[in-house]
């Protein structure tokens, strides 16, 4: 494979490289470099990625950017919420927790608004914060190993990182179902729900890179978007058939969620489905074991975000995420799943009926006044765009 020019240390949290194409343009490669943690997105990764993407965006020599994860197991298995657990335990959610989510959402928004093509190689596990990076990319590639999920309800959170925006892009009620159940989806499912654009076999990555380098990239982003799309379509057509997903076969069952008036009825419907489908059974088990407050938040999140633009969705989510650091369920969920790993979270609110409406409403209160922490960054990006 063509040699890449490394721009930083090989053991950096994100490794940056460039490669020269046939007509002298450059391609930027950013690799999340924490394979032992399945490339979980942490503070250091965010602090490296954001300025490098900004720099590449302004560099006329860079035609496009490729974002991938180290190793074969995962692109990115979520945000590094373990690092937030200590802050929550010490009662400092308004400092470290707010800083983490602010920087993460700024990075996600930058990718959504990026002025050049970004190709995300969504191989292996793509969850939570990893999906936040992938969802906004202009060209999202999945492979036969892709396993995508928004598993936040298992840790007392909710589908953030822009979920308030992209869950609405899915077929009716599928976003709610995935948020309530943390159900894992594969490559075919991801294309069905508009989280992926192309399917390419995992072993074709070297072939993809060679094709990128052999392309005569243009001088405008729009031309390069088209060239990249055409290249990926050709590789997609030359790949083997996608593994069969689970959503299409169960779509009619999922869309019956719209027949019910209350969240409790929707949850009861999912839990009481009689099925031999192993995927649905796992979804039922996850819903039964998950955080009741998270279920309430998913439902209200989708109601509050309907019709909102991307920036307003991220602004709403920042308030929700900081509030999650205060209430306690997020802290307990991380403890049970990722710290002590006992798998038995002791939720404050044992059932959906036990969740006070005022607690849910507190997640949507305006805690930032007129000076929202994300506004200056978003405004600057929009001016640049």
mmCIF file of C-alpha atoms in Angstrom:
data_model
loop_
_atom_site.group_PDB
_atom_site.id
_atom_site.type_symbol
_atom_site.label_atom_id
_atom_site.label_comp_id
_atom_site.label_asym_id
_atom_site.label_seq_id
_atom_site.Cartn_x
_atom_site.Cartn_y
_atom_site.Cartn_z
ATOM 1 C CA UNK A 1 0.000 0.000 0.000
ATOM 2 C CA UNK A 2 1.158 3.563 -0.659
ATOM 3 C CA UNK A 3 3.238 5.060 2.131
ATOM 4 C CA UNK A 4 1.632 7.686 4.318
ATOM 5 C CA UNK A 5 3.435 10.660 5.816
ATOM 6 C CA UNK A 6 2.874 10.735 9.556
ATOM 7 C CA UNK A 7 2.315 14.153 11.099
ATOM 8 C CA UNK A 8 2.538 13.206 14.787
ATOM 9 C CA UNK A 9 3.636 10.409 17.101
ATOM 10 C CA UNK A 10 2.668 6.815 16.271
ATOM 11 C CA UNK A 11 1.394 6.376 19.824
ATOM 12 C CA UNK A 12 -0.718 9.564 19.868
ATOM 13 C CA UNK A 13 -4.389 9.229 20.803
ATOM 14 C CA UNK A 14 -5.209 10.168 17.199
ATOM 15 C CA UNK A 15 -2.606 9.502 14.527
ATOM 16 C CA UNK A 16 -2.603 11.987 11.649
ATOM 17 C CA UNK A 17 -1.135 11.163 8.253
ATOM 18 C CA UNK A 18 -1.277 12.505 4.720
ATOM 19 C CA UNK A 19 -0.791 10.853 1.354
ATOM 20 C CA UNK A 20 -0.175 12.446 -2.029
ATOM 21 C CA UNK A 21 -2.548 11.600 -4.871
ATOM 22 C CA UNK A 22 -1.698 11.162 -8.543
ATOM 23 C CA UNK A 23 -2.300 14.828 -9.323
ATOM 24 C CA UNK A 24 -0.495 16.188 -6.269
ATOM 25 C CA UNK A 25 -3.472 16.795 -3.988
ATOM 26 C CA UNK A 26 -3.332 15.480 -0.410
ATOM 27 C CA UNK A 27 -5.652 13.210 1.545
ATOM 28 C CA UNK A 28 -5.713 13.531 5.323
ATOM 29 C CA UNK A 29 -6.007 10.348 7.395
ATOM 30 C CA UNK A 30 -7.048 10.512 11.073
ATOM 31 C CA UNK A 31 -6.963 7.247 13.041
ATOM 32 C CA UNK A 32 -8.456 6.943 16.525
ATOM 33 C CA UNK A 33 -5.635 5.119 18.277
ATOM 34 C CA UNK A 34 -6.875 3.313 21.391
ATOM 35 C CA UNK A 35 -7.639 -0.214 20.158
ATOM 36 C CA UNK A 36 -7.532 -1.729 23.668
ATOM 37 C CA UNK A 37 -10.523 0.442 24.651
ATOM 38 C CA UNK A 38 -12.122 -0.103 21.225
ATOM 39 C CA UNK A 39 -11.134 3.477 20.373
ATOM 40 C CA UNK A 40 -13.499 4.999 22.941
ATOM 41 C CA UNK A 41 -13.571 8.748 22.376
ATOM 42 C CA UNK A 42 -11.779 10.627 25.156
ATOM 43 C CA UNK A 43 -10.765 14.204 25.938
ATOM 44 C CA UNK A 44 -7.355 13.808 24.316
ATOM 45 C CA UNK A 45 -8.821 12.479 21.065
ATOM 46 C CA UNK A 46 -11.291 15.362 20.868
ATOM 47 C CA UNK A 47 -8.607 17.957 21.633
ATOM 48 C CA UNK A 48 -6.446 16.559 18.825
ATOM 49 C CA UNK A 49 -9.155 15.942 16.223
ATOM 50 C CA UNK A 50 -10.954 19.273 16.298
ATOM 51 C CA UNK A 51 -7.999 21.576 15.517
ATOM 52 C CA UNK A 52 -6.548 19.162 12.935
ATOM 53 C CA UNK A 53 -9.860 18.996 11.079
ATOM 54 C CA UNK A 54 -10.029 22.772 11.203
ATOM 55 C CA UNK A 55 -6.499 23.034 9.790
ATOM 56 C CA UNK A 56 -7.174 20.527 7.010
ATOM 57 C CA UNK A 57 -10.409 22.321 6.188
ATOM 58 C CA UNK A 58 -8.433 25.522 5.496
ATOM 59 C CA UNK A 59 -5.596 23.805 3.606
ATOM 60 C CA UNK A 60 -6.204 24.092 -0.153
ATOM 61 C CA UNK A 61 -3.953 21.077 -0.772
ATOM 62 C CA UNK A 62 -6.225 18.720 1.214
ATOM 63 C CA UNK A 63 -8.912 17.222 -1.027
ATOM 64 C CA UNK A 64 -10.675 15.084 1.577
ATOM 65 C CA UNK A 65 -10.324 13.470 4.997
ATOM 66 C CA UNK A 66 -10.565 9.798 6.002
ATOM 67 C CA UNK A 67 -11.493 9.024 9.621
ATOM 68 C CA UNK A 68 -11.068 5.476 10.924
ATOM 69 C CA UNK A 69 -10.273 3.485 14.059
ATOM 70 C CA UNK A 70 -7.131 1.507 14.850
ATOM 71 C CA UNK A 71 -7.460 -2.268 14.691
ATOM 72 C CA UNK A 72 -10.209 -4.370 13.172
ATOM 73 C CA UNK A 73 -12.647 -4.535 16.099
ATOM 74 C CA UNK A 74 -14.061 -1.028 16.256
ATOM 75 C CA UNK A 75 -14.244 2.392 14.688
ATOM 76 C CA UNK A 76 -15.250 3.849 18.054
ATOM 77 C CA UNK A 77 -17.174 2.073 20.802
ATOM 78 C CA UNK A 78 -18.553 5.231 22.420
ATOM 79 C CA UNK A 79 -17.450 8.112 24.595
ATOM 80 C CA UNK A 80 -15.019 7.538 27.435
ATOM 81 C CA UNK A 81 -17.652 7.990 30.141
ATOM 82 C CA UNK A 82 -15.450 6.227 32.698
ATOM 83 C CA UNK A 83 -13.370 9.413 32.864
ATOM 84 C CA UNK A 84 -16.536 11.336 33.750
ATOM 85 C CA UNK A 85 -17.483 8.993 36.599
ATOM 86 C CA UNK A 86 -14.922 10.469 38.987
ATOM 87 C CA UNK A 87 -16.157 13.993 38.311
ATOM 88 C CA UNK A 88 -19.747 12.932 38.975
ATOM 89 C CA UNK A 89 -18.688 11.082 42.127
ATOM 90 C CA UNK A 90 -16.967 14.216 43.412
ATOM 91 C CA UNK A 91 -20.021 16.354 42.688
ATOM 92 C CA UNK A 92 -18.401 18.380 39.907
ATOM 93 C CA UNK A 93 -20.714 17.748 36.963
ATOM 94 C CA UNK A 94 -20.893 21.384 35.981
ATOM 95 C CA UNK A 95 -17.150 21.523 35.305
ATOM 96 C CA UNK A 96 -15.604 18.410 33.746
ATOM 97 C CA UNK A 97 -18.884 16.915 32.508
ATOM 98 C CA UNK A 98 -19.929 20.158 30.828
ATOM 99 C CA UNK A 99 -16.476 20.634 29.340
ATOM 100 C CA UNK A 100 -16.391 17.101 27.907
ATOM 101 C CA UNK A 101 -19.802 17.260 26.281
ATOM 102 C CA UNK A 102 -19.234 20.817 25.036
ATOM 103 C CA UNK A 103 -16.053 19.811 23.246
ATOM 104 C CA UNK A 104 -17.556 16.554 21.957
ATOM 105 C CA UNK A 105 -20.604 18.303 20.484
ATOM 106 C CA UNK A 106 -18.405 20.995 18.909
ATOM 107 C CA UNK A 107 -16.427 18.259 17.158
ATOM 108 C CA UNK A 108 -19.590 16.479 16.026
ATOM 109 C CA UNK A 109 -21.056 19.725 14.696
ATOM 110 C CA UNK A 110 -17.823 20.510 12.835
ATOM 111 C CA UNK A 111 -18.054 17.143 11.051
ATOM 112 C CA UNK A 112 -21.698 17.770 10.106
ATOM 113 C CA UNK A 113 -20.762 21.183 8.676
ATOM 114 C CA UNK A 114 -17.345 20.303 7.242
ATOM 115 C CA UNK A 115 -16.466 22.110 4.018
ATOM 116 C CA UNK A 116 -14.733 19.097 2.437
ATOM 117 C CA UNK A 117 -15.643 15.433 2.036
ATOM 118 C CA UNK A 118 -15.132 13.314 5.153
ATOM 119 C CA UNK A 119 -15.126 9.554 4.693
ATOM 120 C CA UNK A 120 -15.751 7.560 7.876
ATOM 121 C CA UNK A 121 -14.685 3.902 7.717
ATOM 122 C CA UNK A 122 -17.348 2.501 10.052
ATOM 123 C CA UNK A 123 -15.838 -0.947 10.458
ATOM 124 C CA UNK A 124 -16.588 -3.034 13.553
ATOM 125 C CA UNK A 125 -18.261 -1.493 16.600
ATOM 126 C CA UNK A 126 -19.731 1.983 16.200
ATOM 127 C CA UNK A 127 -21.587 3.065 19.322
ATOM 128 C CA UNK A 128 -22.638 6.229 21.128
ATOM 129 C CA UNK A 129 -19.897 8.812 20.700
ATOM 130 C CA UNK A 130 -18.571 6.877 17.713
ATOM 131 C CA UNK A 131 -21.915 7.268 16.003
ATOM 132 C CA UNK A 132 -21.721 10.980 16.797
ATOM 133 C CA UNK A 133 -18.542 11.149 14.711
ATOM 134 C CA UNK A 134 -19.945 9.011 11.922
ATOM 135 C CA UNK A 135 -23.466 10.402 11.593
ATOM 136 C CA UNK A 136 -22.411 13.811 10.295
ATOM 137 C CA UNK A 137 -19.759 12.653 7.826
ATOM 138 C CA UNK A 138 -20.458 13.261 4.155
ATOM 139 C CA UNK A 139 -19.533 9.682 3.158
ATOM 140 C CA UNK A 140 -20.241 6.925 5.692
ATOM 141 C CA UNK A 141 -19.005 3.439 4.860
ATOM 142 C CA UNK A 142 -20.076 0.263 6.668
ATOM 143 C CA UNK A 143 -18.700 -3.261 6.341
ATOM 144 C CA UNK A 144 -19.927 -6.761 7.113
ATOM 145 C CA UNK A 145 -18.477 -6.372 10.631
ATOM 146 C CA UNK A 146 -20.250 -3.104 11.467
ATOM 147 C CA UNK A 147 -22.271 -3.214 14.690
ATOM 148 C CA UNK A 148 -23.995 0.083 15.401
ATOM 149 C CA UNK A 149 -25.974 1.053 18.493
ATOM 150 C CA UNK A 150 -27.025 3.894 20.744
ATOM 151 C CA UNK A 151 -26.761 2.035 24.084
ATOM 152 C CA UNK A 152 -27.095 5.049 26.380
ATOM 153 C CA UNK A 153 -30.167 3.777 28.237
ATOM 154 C CA UNK A 154 -27.981 0.967 29.652
ATOM 155 C CA UNK A 155 -25.954 3.613 31.542
ATOM 156 C CA UNK A 156 -28.691 6.062 32.499
ATOM 157 C CA UNK A 157 -28.066 8.521 29.673
ATOM 158 C CA UNK A 158 -30.009 9.071 26.395
ATOM 159 C CA UNK A 159 -29.095 9.043 22.663
ATOM 160 C CA UNK A 160 -27.052 12.235 22.469
ATOM 161 C CA UNK A 161 -24.237 13.277 20.054
ATOM 162 C CA UNK A 162 -26.846 14.597 17.631
ATOM 163 C CA UNK A 163 -29.344 11.770 18.116
ATOM 164 C CA UNK A 164 -32.022 14.397 18.620
ATOM 165 C CA UNK A 165 -31.442 15.304 14.976
ATOM 166 C CA UNK A 166 -30.591 12.071 13.168
ATOM 167 C CA UNK A 167 -33.108 9.791 14.917
ATOM 168 C CA UNK A 168 -35.816 11.852 13.193
ATOM 169 C CA UNK A 169 -34.291 10.931 9.815
ATOM 170 C CA UNK A 170 -35.181 7.278 10.314
ATOM 171 C CA UNK A 171 -38.445 5.567 9.289
ATOM 172 C CA UNK A 172 -41.303 6.432 11.654
ATOM 173 C CA UNK A 173 -40.793 5.289 15.264
ATOM 174 C CA UNK A 174 -37.552 3.413 14.524
ATOM 175 C CA UNK A 175 -35.502 6.093 16.311
ATOM 176 C CA UNK A 176 -37.668 5.724 19.409
ATOM 177 C CA UNK A 177 -37.374 1.925 19.302
ATOM 178 C CA UNK A 178 -33.583 1.999 18.979
ATOM 179 C CA UNK A 179 -33.282 4.575 21.751
ATOM 180 C CA UNK A 180 -35.506 2.603 24.133
ATOM 181 C CA UNK A 181 -33.930 -0.792 23.483
ATOM 182 C CA UNK A 182 -30.286 -0.031 22.592
ATOM 183 C CA UNK A 183 -30.770 -2.592 19.818
ATOM 184 C CA UNK A 184 -27.694 -3.243 17.706
ATOM 185 C CA UNK A 185 -27.997 -2.857 13.942
ATOM 186 C CA UNK A 186 -25.760 -4.026 11.108
ATOM 187 C CA UNK A 187 -24.665 -2.622 7.753
ATOM 188 C CA UNK A 188 -27.955 -3.246 5.921
ATOM 189 C CA UNK A 189 -29.922 -1.753 8.810
ATOM 190 C CA UNK A 190 -27.632 1.289 8.912
ATOM 191 C CA UNK A 191 -28.310 2.038 5.247
ATOM 192 C CA UNK A 192 -32.050 1.584 5.820
ATOM 193 C CA UNK A 193 -32.109 4.192 8.610
ATOM 194 C CA UNK A 194 -29.793 6.688 6.829
ATOM 195 C CA UNK A 195 -26.795 6.186 9.108
ATOM 196 C CA UNK A 196 -24.619 4.831 6.284
ATOM 197 C CA UNK A 197 -24.213 5.544 2.587
ATOM 198 C CA UNK A 198 -22.082 2.710 1.219
ATOM 199 C CA UNK A 199 -21.206 -0.921 1.942
ATOM 200 C CA UNK A 200 -17.679 -2.167 1.216
ATOM 201 C CA UNK A 201 -16.119 -5.445 2.346
ATOM 202 C CA UNK A 202 -13.744 -4.949 5.270
ATOM 203 C CA UNK A 203 -10.808 -6.497 3.442
ATOM 204 C CA UNK A 204 -11.142 -3.939 0.646
ATOM 205 C CA UNK A 205 -9.802 -1.054 2.766
ATOM 206 C CA UNK A 206 -6.351 -1.152 1.087
ATOM 207 C CA UNK A 207 -8.115 -1.165 -2.285
ATOM 208 C CA UNK A 208 -10.147 1.850 -1.164
ATOM 209 C CA UNK A 209 -7.001 3.771 -0.213
ATOM 210 C CA UNK A 210 -5.354 2.973 -3.538
ATOM 211 C CA UNK A 211 -8.456 4.145 -5.386
ATOM 212 C CA UNK A 212 -8.447 7.380 -3.390
ATOM 213 C CA UNK A 213 -4.822 8.027 -4.274
ATOM 214 C CA UNK A 214 -5.318 7.196 -7.952
ATOM 215 C CA UNK A 215 -8.157 9.697 -8.324
ATOM 216 C CA UNK A 216 -7.537 13.107 -9.871
ATOM 217 C CA UNK A 217 -9.184 15.290 -7.227
ATOM 218 C CA UNK A 218 -10.549 18.670 -8.205
ATOM 219 C CA UNK A 219 -10.178 22.117 -6.698
ATOM 220 C CA UNK A 220 -13.724 22.464 -5.375
ATOM 221 C CA UNK A 221 -15.386 20.583 -2.533
ATOM 222 C CA UNK A 222 -18.526 19.930 -4.576
ATOM 223 C CA UNK A 223 -16.549 18.269 -7.369
ATOM 224 C CA UNK A 224 -14.649 16.142 -4.852
ATOM 225 C CA UNK A 225 -17.873 15.118 -3.130
ATOM 226 C CA UNK A 226 -19.110 13.766 -6.468
ATOM 227 C CA UNK A 227 -15.819 12.048 -7.289
ATOM 228 C CA UNK A 228 -15.750 10.352 -3.890
ATOM 229 C CA UNK A 229 -19.374 9.230 -4.204
ATOM 230 C CA UNK A 230 -18.684 7.695 -7.610
ATOM 231 C CA UNK A 231 -15.583 5.923 -6.329
ATOM 232 C CA UNK A 232 -17.469 4.447 -3.365
ATOM 233 C CA UNK A 233 -20.405 3.383 -5.536
ATOM 234 C CA UNK A 234 -18.010 1.411 -7.723
ATOM 235 C CA UNK A 235 -16.418 -0.321 -4.716
ATOM 236 C CA UNK A 236 -19.889 -0.923 -3.265
ATOM 237 C CA UNK A 237 -20.988 -2.593 -6.511
ATOM 238 C CA UNK A 238 -17.883 -4.798 -6.477
ATOM 239 C CA UNK A 239 -18.389 -5.937 -2.881
ATOM 240 C CA UNK A 240 -20.175 -9.113 -1.875
ATOM 241 C CA UNK A 241 -23.826 -9.054 -0.830
ATOM 242 C CA UNK A 242 -24.519 -7.320 2.471
ATOM 243 C CA UNK A 243 -25.416 -9.488 5.480
ATOM 244 C CA UNK A 244 -29.149 -9.437 6.107
ATOM 245 C CA UNK A 245 -30.287 -6.980 8.746
ATOM 246 C CA UNK A 246 -33.069 -7.133 11.302
ATOM 247 C CA UNK A 247 -34.953 -3.878 10.908
ATOM 248 C CA UNK A 248 -36.642 -4.486 7.570
ATOM 249 C CA UNK A 249 -38.212 -7.775 8.715
ATOM 250 C CA UNK A 250 -39.486 -6.146 11.928
ATOM 251 C CA UNK A 251 -40.376 -2.710 10.568
ATOM 252 C CA UNK A 252 -44.149 -3.202 10.660
ATOM 253 C CA UNK A 253 -43.967 -4.379 14.292
ATOM 254 C CA UNK A 254 -41.814 -1.406 15.269
ATOM 255 C CA UNK A 255 -44.037 1.108 13.508
ATOM 256 C CA UNK A 256 -47.042 -0.037 15.530
ATOM 257 C CA UNK A 257 -45.509 2.048 18.321
ATOM 258 C CA UNK A 258 -47.369 4.905 16.657
ATOM 259 C CA UNK A 259 -50.698 3.303 17.584
ATOM 260 C CA UNK A 260 -50.239 4.067 21.287
ATOM 261 C CA UNK A 261 -50.904 7.289 23.174
ATOM 262 C CA UNK A 262 -48.404 6.986 26.032
ATOM 263 C CA UNK A 263 -44.808 5.943 26.495
ATOM 264 C CA UNK A 264 -45.915 3.347 29.078
ATOM 265 C CA UNK A 265 -48.141 1.721 26.469
ATOM 266 C CA UNK A 266 -45.285 1.741 23.951
ATOM 267 C CA UNK A 267 -42.882 0.149 26.436
ATOM 268 C CA UNK A 268 -45.471 -2.471 27.431
ATOM 269 C CA UNK A 269 -46.073 -3.259 23.762
ATOM 270 C CA UNK A 270 -42.374 -3.945 23.138
ATOM 271 C CA UNK A 271 -41.963 -5.997 26.301
ATOM 272 C CA UNK A 272 -45.068 -8.101 25.632
ATOM 273 C CA UNK A 273 -44.299 -8.985 22.026
ATOM 274 C CA UNK A 274 -44.373 -12.761 21.563
ATOM 275 C CA UNK A 275 -41.521 -13.568 19.207
ATOM 276 C CA UNK A 276 -38.916 -16.172 18.326
ATOM 277 C CA UNK A 277 -36.730 -13.473 16.771
ATOM 278 C CA UNK A 278 -33.453 -13.430 18.738
ATOM 279 C CA UNK A 279 -32.785 -9.786 17.856
ATOM 280 C CA UNK A 280 -36.167 -8.693 19.196
ATOM 281 C CA UNK A 281 -35.695 -10.827 22.296
ATOM 282 C CA UNK A 282 -32.379 -9.091 23.011
ATOM 283 C CA UNK A 283 -34.068 -5.724 22.518
ATOM 284 C CA UNK A 284 -36.778 -6.705 25.008
ATOM 285 C CA UNK A 285 -34.199 -7.826 27.555
ATOM 286 C CA UNK A 286 -32.236 -4.601 27.192
ATOM 287 C CA UNK A 287 -35.373 -2.491 27.623
ATOM 288 C CA UNK A 288 -36.428 -4.446 30.726
ATOM 289 C CA UNK A 289 -32.973 -4.072 32.278
ATOM 290 C CA UNK A 290 -32.316 -0.490 31.202
ATOM 291 C CA UNK A 291 -32.807 2.789 33.022
ATOM 292 C CA UNK A 292 -36.470 3.899 33.321
ATOM 293 C CA UNK A 293 -35.440 7.567 33.466
ATOM 294 C CA UNK A 294 -33.531 7.110 30.195
ATOM 295 C CA UNK A 295 -36.661 5.697 28.566
ATOM 296 C CA UNK A 296 -38.615 8.770 29.622
ATOM 297 C CA UNK A 297 -35.830 11.029 28.339
ATOM 298 C CA UNK A 298 -35.669 9.337 24.918
ATOM 299 C CA UNK A 299 -39.374 9.917 24.382
ATOM 300 C CA UNK A 300 -39.315 13.543 25.531
ATOM 301 C CA UNK A 301 -36.081 14.238 23.664
ATOM 302 C CA UNK A 302 -37.723 13.261 20.383
ATOM 303 C CA UNK A 303 -40.780 15.378 21.142
ATOM 304 C CA UNK A 304 -38.722 18.437 22.086
ATOM 305 C CA UNK A 305 -36.378 18.151 19.101
ATOM 306 C CA UNK A 306 -38.965 17.610 16.381
ATOM 307 C CA UNK A 307 -38.447 20.332 13.763
ATOM 308 C CA UNK A 308 -35.296 21.698 15.435
ATOM 309 C CA UNK A 309 -32.220 22.406 13.351
ATOM 310 C CA UNK A 310 -28.916 20.672 14.065
ATOM 311 C CA UNK A 311 -27.445 23.466 16.180
ATOM 312 C CA UNK A 312 -30.523 23.718 18.397
ATOM 313 C CA UNK A 313 -30.521 19.941 18.882
ATOM 314 C CA UNK A 314 -26.941 20.023 20.147
ATOM 315 C CA UNK A 315 -27.735 22.974 22.408
ATOM 316 C CA UNK A 316 -30.647 21.066 23.917
ATOM 317 C CA UNK A 317 -28.485 17.974 24.374
ATOM 318 C CA UNK A 318 -25.755 19.854 26.225
ATOM 319 C CA UNK A 319 -28.263 20.936 28.847
ATOM 320 C CA UNK A 320 -29.623 17.389 29.080
ATOM 321 C CA UNK A 321 -26.159 15.844 29.414
ATOM 322 C CA UNK A 322 -25.004 18.223 32.146
ATOM 323 C CA UNK A 323 -28.263 17.553 34.001
ATOM 324 C CA UNK A 324 -27.638 13.810 33.621
ATOM 325 C CA UNK A 325 -24.360 14.313 35.478
ATOM 326 C CA UNK A 326 -26.310 15.743 38.435
ATOM 327 C CA UNK A 327 -29.288 13.423 38.797
ATOM 328 C CA UNK A 328 -27.392 10.220 39.608
ATOM 329 C CA UNK A 329 -28.697 7.586 37.204
ATOM 330 C CA UNK A 330 -25.869 8.226 34.730
ATOM 331 C CA UNK A 331 -23.313 7.847 37.505
ATOM 332 C CA UNK A 332 -24.904 4.593 38.705
ATOM 333 C CA UNK A 333 -25.190 3.183 35.191
ATOM 334 C CA UNK A 334 -21.505 3.801 34.459
ATOM 335 C CA UNK A 335 -20.574 2.253 37.805
ATOM 336 C CA UNK A 336 -22.576 -0.921 37.217
ATOM 337 C CA UNK A 337 -21.603 -1.470 33.593
ATOM 338 C CA UNK A 338 -18.067 -0.091 33.337
ATOM 339 C CA UNK A 339 -16.535 0.472 36.802
ATOM 340 C CA UNK A 340 -17.579 -2.378 39.094
ATOM 341 C CA UNK A 341 -18.997 -4.328 36.137
ATOM 342 C CA UNK A 342 -21.551 -6.098 38.318
ATOM 343 C CA UNK A 343 -24.316 -5.523 35.752
ATOM 344 C CA UNK A 344 -26.842 -4.697 38.464
ATOM 345 C CA UNK A 345 -27.505 -0.947 38.498
ATOM 346 C CA UNK A 346 -29.587 0.258 41.410
ATOM 347 C CA UNK A 347 -31.765 2.830 39.687
ATOM 348 C CA UNK A 348 -33.382 5.519 41.858
ATOM 349 C CA UNK A 349 -36.524 5.239 39.776
ATOM 350 C CA UNK A 350 -37.284 1.523 39.512
ATOM 351 C CA UNK A 351 -40.025 1.728 36.902
ATOM 352 C CA UNK A 352 -41.260 4.195 34.319
ATOM 353 C CA UNK A 353 -44.221 4.989 36.576
ATOM 354 C CA UNK A 354 -41.775 5.956 39.353
ATOM 355 C CA UNK A 355 -40.064 8.650 37.257
ATOM 356 C CA UNK A 356 -41.352 12.072 38.423
ATOM 357 C CA UNK A 357 -42.428 14.350 35.599
ATOM 358 C CA UNK A 358 -40.603 17.273 37.221
ATOM 359 C CA UNK A 359 -37.315 15.342 37.027
ATOM 360 C CA UNK A 360 -37.810 14.742 33.302
ATOM 361 C CA UNK A 361 -38.801 18.365 32.764
ATOM 362 C CA UNK A 362 -35.621 19.550 34.540
ATOM 363 C CA UNK A 363 -33.552 18.092 31.672
ATOM 364 C CA UNK A 364 -35.137 20.556 29.267
ATOM 365 C CA UNK A 365 -34.883 23.686 31.412
ATOM 366 C CA UNK A 366 -32.798 26.566 30.072
ATOM 367 C CA UNK A 367 -29.783 26.354 32.368
ATOM 368 C CA UNK A 368 -27.495 28.559 30.260
ATOM 369 C CA UNK A 369 -29.602 31.680 29.836
ATOM 370 C CA UNK A 370 -28.740 33.744 26.764
ATOM 371 C CA UNK A 371 -25.052 32.746 26.777
ATOM 372 C CA UNK A 372 -25.118 29.148 25.593
ATOM 373 C CA UNK A 373 -21.611 27.606 25.673
ATOM 374 C CA UNK A 374 -21.971 26.196 22.146
ATOM 375 C CA UNK A 375 -23.258 29.361 20.470
ATOM 376 C CA UNK A 376 -19.925 31.145 19.797
ATOM 377 C CA UNK A 377 -18.416 28.037 18.209
ATOM 378 C CA UNK A 378 -21.473 27.260 16.099
ATOM 379 C CA UNK A 379 -21.770 30.876 14.941
ATOM 380 C CA UNK A 380 -18.104 30.963 13.909
ATOM 381 C CA UNK A 381 -18.437 27.733 11.910
ATOM 382 C CA UNK A 382 -21.553 29.020 10.196
ATOM 383 C CA UNK A 383 -19.771 32.252 9.265
ATOM 384 C CA UNK A 384 -16.861 30.274 7.826
ATOM 385 C CA UNK A 385 -19.279 28.062 5.880
#
